[in-house]
XYZ file of C-alpha atoms in Angstrom:
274
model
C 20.483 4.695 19.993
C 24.096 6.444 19.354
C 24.889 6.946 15.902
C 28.341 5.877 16.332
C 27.119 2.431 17.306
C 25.742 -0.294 15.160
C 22.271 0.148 13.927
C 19.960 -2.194 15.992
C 18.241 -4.764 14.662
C 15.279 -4.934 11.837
C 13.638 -7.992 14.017
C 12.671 -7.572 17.294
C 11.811 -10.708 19.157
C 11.574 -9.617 22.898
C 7.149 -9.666 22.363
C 4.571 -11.711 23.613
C 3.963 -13.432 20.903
C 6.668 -12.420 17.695
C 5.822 -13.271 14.538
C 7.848 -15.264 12.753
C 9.472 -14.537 9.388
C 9.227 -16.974 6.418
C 12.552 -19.070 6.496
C 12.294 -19.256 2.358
C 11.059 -17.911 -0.668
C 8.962 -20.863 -0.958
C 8.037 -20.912 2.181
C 6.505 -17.455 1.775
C 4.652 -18.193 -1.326
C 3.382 -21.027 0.146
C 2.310 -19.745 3.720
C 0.441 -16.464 2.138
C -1.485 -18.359 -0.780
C -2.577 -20.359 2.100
C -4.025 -17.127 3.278
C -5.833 -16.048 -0.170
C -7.716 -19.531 0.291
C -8.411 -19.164 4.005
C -10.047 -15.508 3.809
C -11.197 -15.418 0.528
C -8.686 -12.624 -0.040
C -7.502 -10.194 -3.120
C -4.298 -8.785 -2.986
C -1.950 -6.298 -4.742
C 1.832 -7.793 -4.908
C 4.804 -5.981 -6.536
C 8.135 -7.140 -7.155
C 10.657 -9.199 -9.136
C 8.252 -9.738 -12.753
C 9.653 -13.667 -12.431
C 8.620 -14.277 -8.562
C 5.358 -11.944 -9.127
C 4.436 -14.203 -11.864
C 5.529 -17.709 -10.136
C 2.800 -16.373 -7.112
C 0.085 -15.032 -9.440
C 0.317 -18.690 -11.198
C -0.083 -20.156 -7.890
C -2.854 -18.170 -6.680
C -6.347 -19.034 -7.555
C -7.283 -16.976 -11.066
C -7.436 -13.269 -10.609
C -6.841 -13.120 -6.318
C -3.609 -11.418 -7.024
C -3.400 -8.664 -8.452
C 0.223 -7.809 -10.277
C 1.799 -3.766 -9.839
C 4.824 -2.244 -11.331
C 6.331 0.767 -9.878
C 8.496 3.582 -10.688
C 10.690 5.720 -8.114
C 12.295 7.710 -9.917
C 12.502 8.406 -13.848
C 15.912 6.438 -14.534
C 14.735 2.921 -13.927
C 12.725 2.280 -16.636
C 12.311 4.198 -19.603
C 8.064 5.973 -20.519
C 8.330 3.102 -23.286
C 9.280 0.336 -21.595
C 7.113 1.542 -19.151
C 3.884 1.855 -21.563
C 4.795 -1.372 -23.199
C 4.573 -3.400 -19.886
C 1.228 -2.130 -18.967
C -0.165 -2.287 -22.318
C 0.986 -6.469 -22.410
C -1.850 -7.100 -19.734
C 0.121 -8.481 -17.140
C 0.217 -5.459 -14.973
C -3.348 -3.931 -13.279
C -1.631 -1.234 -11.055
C 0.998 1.530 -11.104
C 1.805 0.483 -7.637
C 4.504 0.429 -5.319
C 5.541 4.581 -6.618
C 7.932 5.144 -3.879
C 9.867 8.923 -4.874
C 10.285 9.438 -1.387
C 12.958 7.172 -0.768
C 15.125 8.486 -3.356
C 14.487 12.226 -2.146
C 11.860 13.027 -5.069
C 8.633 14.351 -4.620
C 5.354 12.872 -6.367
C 4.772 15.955 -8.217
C 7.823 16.412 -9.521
C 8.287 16.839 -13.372
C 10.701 13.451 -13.807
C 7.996 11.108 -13.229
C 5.015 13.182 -14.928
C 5.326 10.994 -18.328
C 4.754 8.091 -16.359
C 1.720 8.937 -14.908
C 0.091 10.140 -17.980
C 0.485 6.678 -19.080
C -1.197 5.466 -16.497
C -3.975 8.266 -16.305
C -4.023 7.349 -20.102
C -4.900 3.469 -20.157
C -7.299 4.106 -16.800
C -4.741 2.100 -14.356
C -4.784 2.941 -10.820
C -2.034 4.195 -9.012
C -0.423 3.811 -5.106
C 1.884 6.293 -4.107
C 4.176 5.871 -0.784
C 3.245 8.707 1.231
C 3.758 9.156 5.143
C 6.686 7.197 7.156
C 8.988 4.907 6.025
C 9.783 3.004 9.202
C 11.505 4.556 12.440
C 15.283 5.439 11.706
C 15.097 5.313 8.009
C 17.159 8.206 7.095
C 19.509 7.008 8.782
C 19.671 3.490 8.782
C 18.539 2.375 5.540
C 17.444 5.056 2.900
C 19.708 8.065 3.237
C 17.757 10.122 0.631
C 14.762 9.191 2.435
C 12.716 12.538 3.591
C 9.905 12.616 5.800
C 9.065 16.156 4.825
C 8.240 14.263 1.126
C 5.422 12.148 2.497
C 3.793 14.965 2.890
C -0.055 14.233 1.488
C -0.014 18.073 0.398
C 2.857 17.062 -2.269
C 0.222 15.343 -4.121
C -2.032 18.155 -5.320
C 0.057 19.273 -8.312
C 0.243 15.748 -9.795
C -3.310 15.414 -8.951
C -4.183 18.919 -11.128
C -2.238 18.213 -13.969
C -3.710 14.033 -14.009
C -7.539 14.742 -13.116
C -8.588 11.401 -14.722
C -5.733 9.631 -13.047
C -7.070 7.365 -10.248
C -4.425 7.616 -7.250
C -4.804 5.443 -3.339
C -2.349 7.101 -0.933
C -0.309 3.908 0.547
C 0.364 3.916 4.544
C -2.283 6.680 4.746
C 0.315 9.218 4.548
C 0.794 8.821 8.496
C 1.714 10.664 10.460
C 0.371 13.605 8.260
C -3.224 12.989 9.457
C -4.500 16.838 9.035
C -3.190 17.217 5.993
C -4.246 13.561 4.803
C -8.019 14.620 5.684
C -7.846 18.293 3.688
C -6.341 16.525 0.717
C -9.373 13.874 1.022
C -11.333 16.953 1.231
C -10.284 18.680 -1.415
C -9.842 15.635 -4.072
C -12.998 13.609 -4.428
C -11.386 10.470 -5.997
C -8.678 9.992 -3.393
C -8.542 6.455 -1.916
C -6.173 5.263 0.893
C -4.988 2.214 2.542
C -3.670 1.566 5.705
C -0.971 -1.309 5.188
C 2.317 -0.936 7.083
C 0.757 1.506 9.469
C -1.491 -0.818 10.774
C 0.988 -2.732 12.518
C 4.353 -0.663 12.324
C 3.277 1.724 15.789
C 1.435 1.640 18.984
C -2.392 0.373 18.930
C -3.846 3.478 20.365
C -2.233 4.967 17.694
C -3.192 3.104 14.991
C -6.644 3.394 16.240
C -6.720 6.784 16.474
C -5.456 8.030 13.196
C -8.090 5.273 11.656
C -10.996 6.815 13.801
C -10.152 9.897 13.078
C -10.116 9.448 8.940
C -13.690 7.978 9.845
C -14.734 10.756 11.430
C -13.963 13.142 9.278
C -16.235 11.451 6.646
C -13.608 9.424 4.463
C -14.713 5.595 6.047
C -15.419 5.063 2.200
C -12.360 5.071 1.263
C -9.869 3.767 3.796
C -8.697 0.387 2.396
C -7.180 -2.853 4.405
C -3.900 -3.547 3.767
C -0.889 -5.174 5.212
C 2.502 -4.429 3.860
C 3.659 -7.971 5.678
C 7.094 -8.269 3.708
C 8.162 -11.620 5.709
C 5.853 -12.190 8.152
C 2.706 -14.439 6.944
C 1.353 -14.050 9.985
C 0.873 -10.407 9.581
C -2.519 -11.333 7.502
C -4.198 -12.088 10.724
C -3.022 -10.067 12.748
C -3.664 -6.809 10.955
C -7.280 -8.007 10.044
C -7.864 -7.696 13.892
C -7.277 -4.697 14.686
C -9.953 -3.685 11.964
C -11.765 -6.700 13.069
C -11.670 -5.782 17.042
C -12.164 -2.049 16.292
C -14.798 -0.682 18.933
C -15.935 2.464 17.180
C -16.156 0.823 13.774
C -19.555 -0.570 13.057
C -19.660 -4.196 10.979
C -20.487 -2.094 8.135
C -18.076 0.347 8.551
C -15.436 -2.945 9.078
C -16.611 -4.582 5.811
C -16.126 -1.370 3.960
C -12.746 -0.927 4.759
C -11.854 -4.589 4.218
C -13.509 -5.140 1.667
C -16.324 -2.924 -0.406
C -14.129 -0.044 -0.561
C -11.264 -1.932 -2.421
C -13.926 -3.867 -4.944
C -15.106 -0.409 -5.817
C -11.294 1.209 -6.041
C -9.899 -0.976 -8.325
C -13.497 -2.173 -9.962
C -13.678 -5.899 -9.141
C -16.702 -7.915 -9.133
C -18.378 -8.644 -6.179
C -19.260 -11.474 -7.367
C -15.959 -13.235 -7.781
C -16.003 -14.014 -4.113
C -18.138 -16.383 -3.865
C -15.882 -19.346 -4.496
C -15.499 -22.358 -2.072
C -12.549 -23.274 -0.897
């Protein structure tokens, strides 16, 4: 593109087969608790508290699971903070995005915050890695990709040793430094939503084989980011699903056994009809 000319657009259509964005709220709440039913799915959602409570009420009991996140430390004060994780409502710290406004994990600002969390034994996702091509420039201008960096985490991680942490997006495209972090921190979960469909297959495949090579298939965890496209449920599952040099157990763990043991569900819960 030519940054003197329009930004192009968010949705591109000229695919095989484009998915289709929601045309309504409803719509979208509709379509994607469809989904819970269909796969027998769990799911972490974070948003507006009165839509995230409108879709947890609509979901069958306990198959989504509610997050609140903090970006940076002037959105919400360390009490109001506490006192909305201490009501029950909320079972994650989760989306933690710094990145977008230019902040890194580890800094200072948002320490308080995550001794809360570390405190009441509530696990935490932090944005690492891309952001979506052009987002500097387009969309977020404090966005910096030198802040996804997975190595930003290790100060936070010191000073918070209880604190449970999954690295969102699996800090792509940072995968030697994702690993060595992995390495070096024991308790370090990731997931792989947005990634998993926002680049090339071969790509996408190849970060994902490599995290399983390097010993971490334990804790790579299914996700989707899908934002407006329902359709993204299915279509993300596949390429786990249709993944050559994954064996089924190695597929099941990362869709499944790896999040039940991250954020301590019961197996057991799953065994509902439709």
């Amino acid at each position: 593109g030519d940054p003197l000319e329009g930004p192009p657009s968010f949705l591109n259509l000229d695919c095989v087969d484009p998915l289709m964005p929601a045309t309504s709220d409803e719509e979208m709440k509709d379509e994607v608790i469809k989904r819970i039913k269909k796969f027998n799915m769990t799911m972490v959602a974070f948003g507006d508290a009165e839509v995230l409570r409108s879709w947890v009420n609509a979901a069958p009991p306990g198959r989504i699971i509610p997050g609140i996140g903090i970006s940076d430390a002037t959105s919400m004060t360390v009490e109001a903070f506490r006192d909305s994780l201490s009501n029950g409502f909320y079972k994650v710290m989760a989306e933690v995005a710094p990145q977008y406004q230019g902040i890194s994990p580890s800094d200072p600002a948002l320490d308080p915050y995550f001794a809360v969390a570390e405190e009441l034994n509530i696990p935490v996702g932090i944005h690492m890695g891309t952001g979506g091509n052009g987002m500097a420039n387009l969309s977020q201008p404090k966005y910096r990709a030198s802040l996804g960096n997975p190595f930003l985490l290790e100060d936070l991680l010191a000073r918070h040793p209880k604190m449970k942490i999954w690295v969102m997006h699996a800090g792509y495209p940072m995968l030697e430094e994702m690993i060595a972090l992995m390495g070096a921190n024991a308790y370090v979960y990731l997931d792989i939503s947005g990634f998993i469909w926002s680049y090339p297959l071969d790509e996408i495949h190849y970060y994902i084989k490599r995290l399983v090579q390097a010993g971490f298939g334990k804790r790579i965890m299914y996700g989707t980011d899908f934002m407006m496209w329902p359709r993204l449920f299915e279509t993300s599952m596949g390429v786990i699903e249709h993944a050559q040099y994954l064996s089924e157990d190695q597929k099941r763990d990362i869709l499944f056994n790896n999040a039940v043991r991250f954020f301590r569900m019961d197996e057991s819960q799953f065994d509902w009809p439709e």
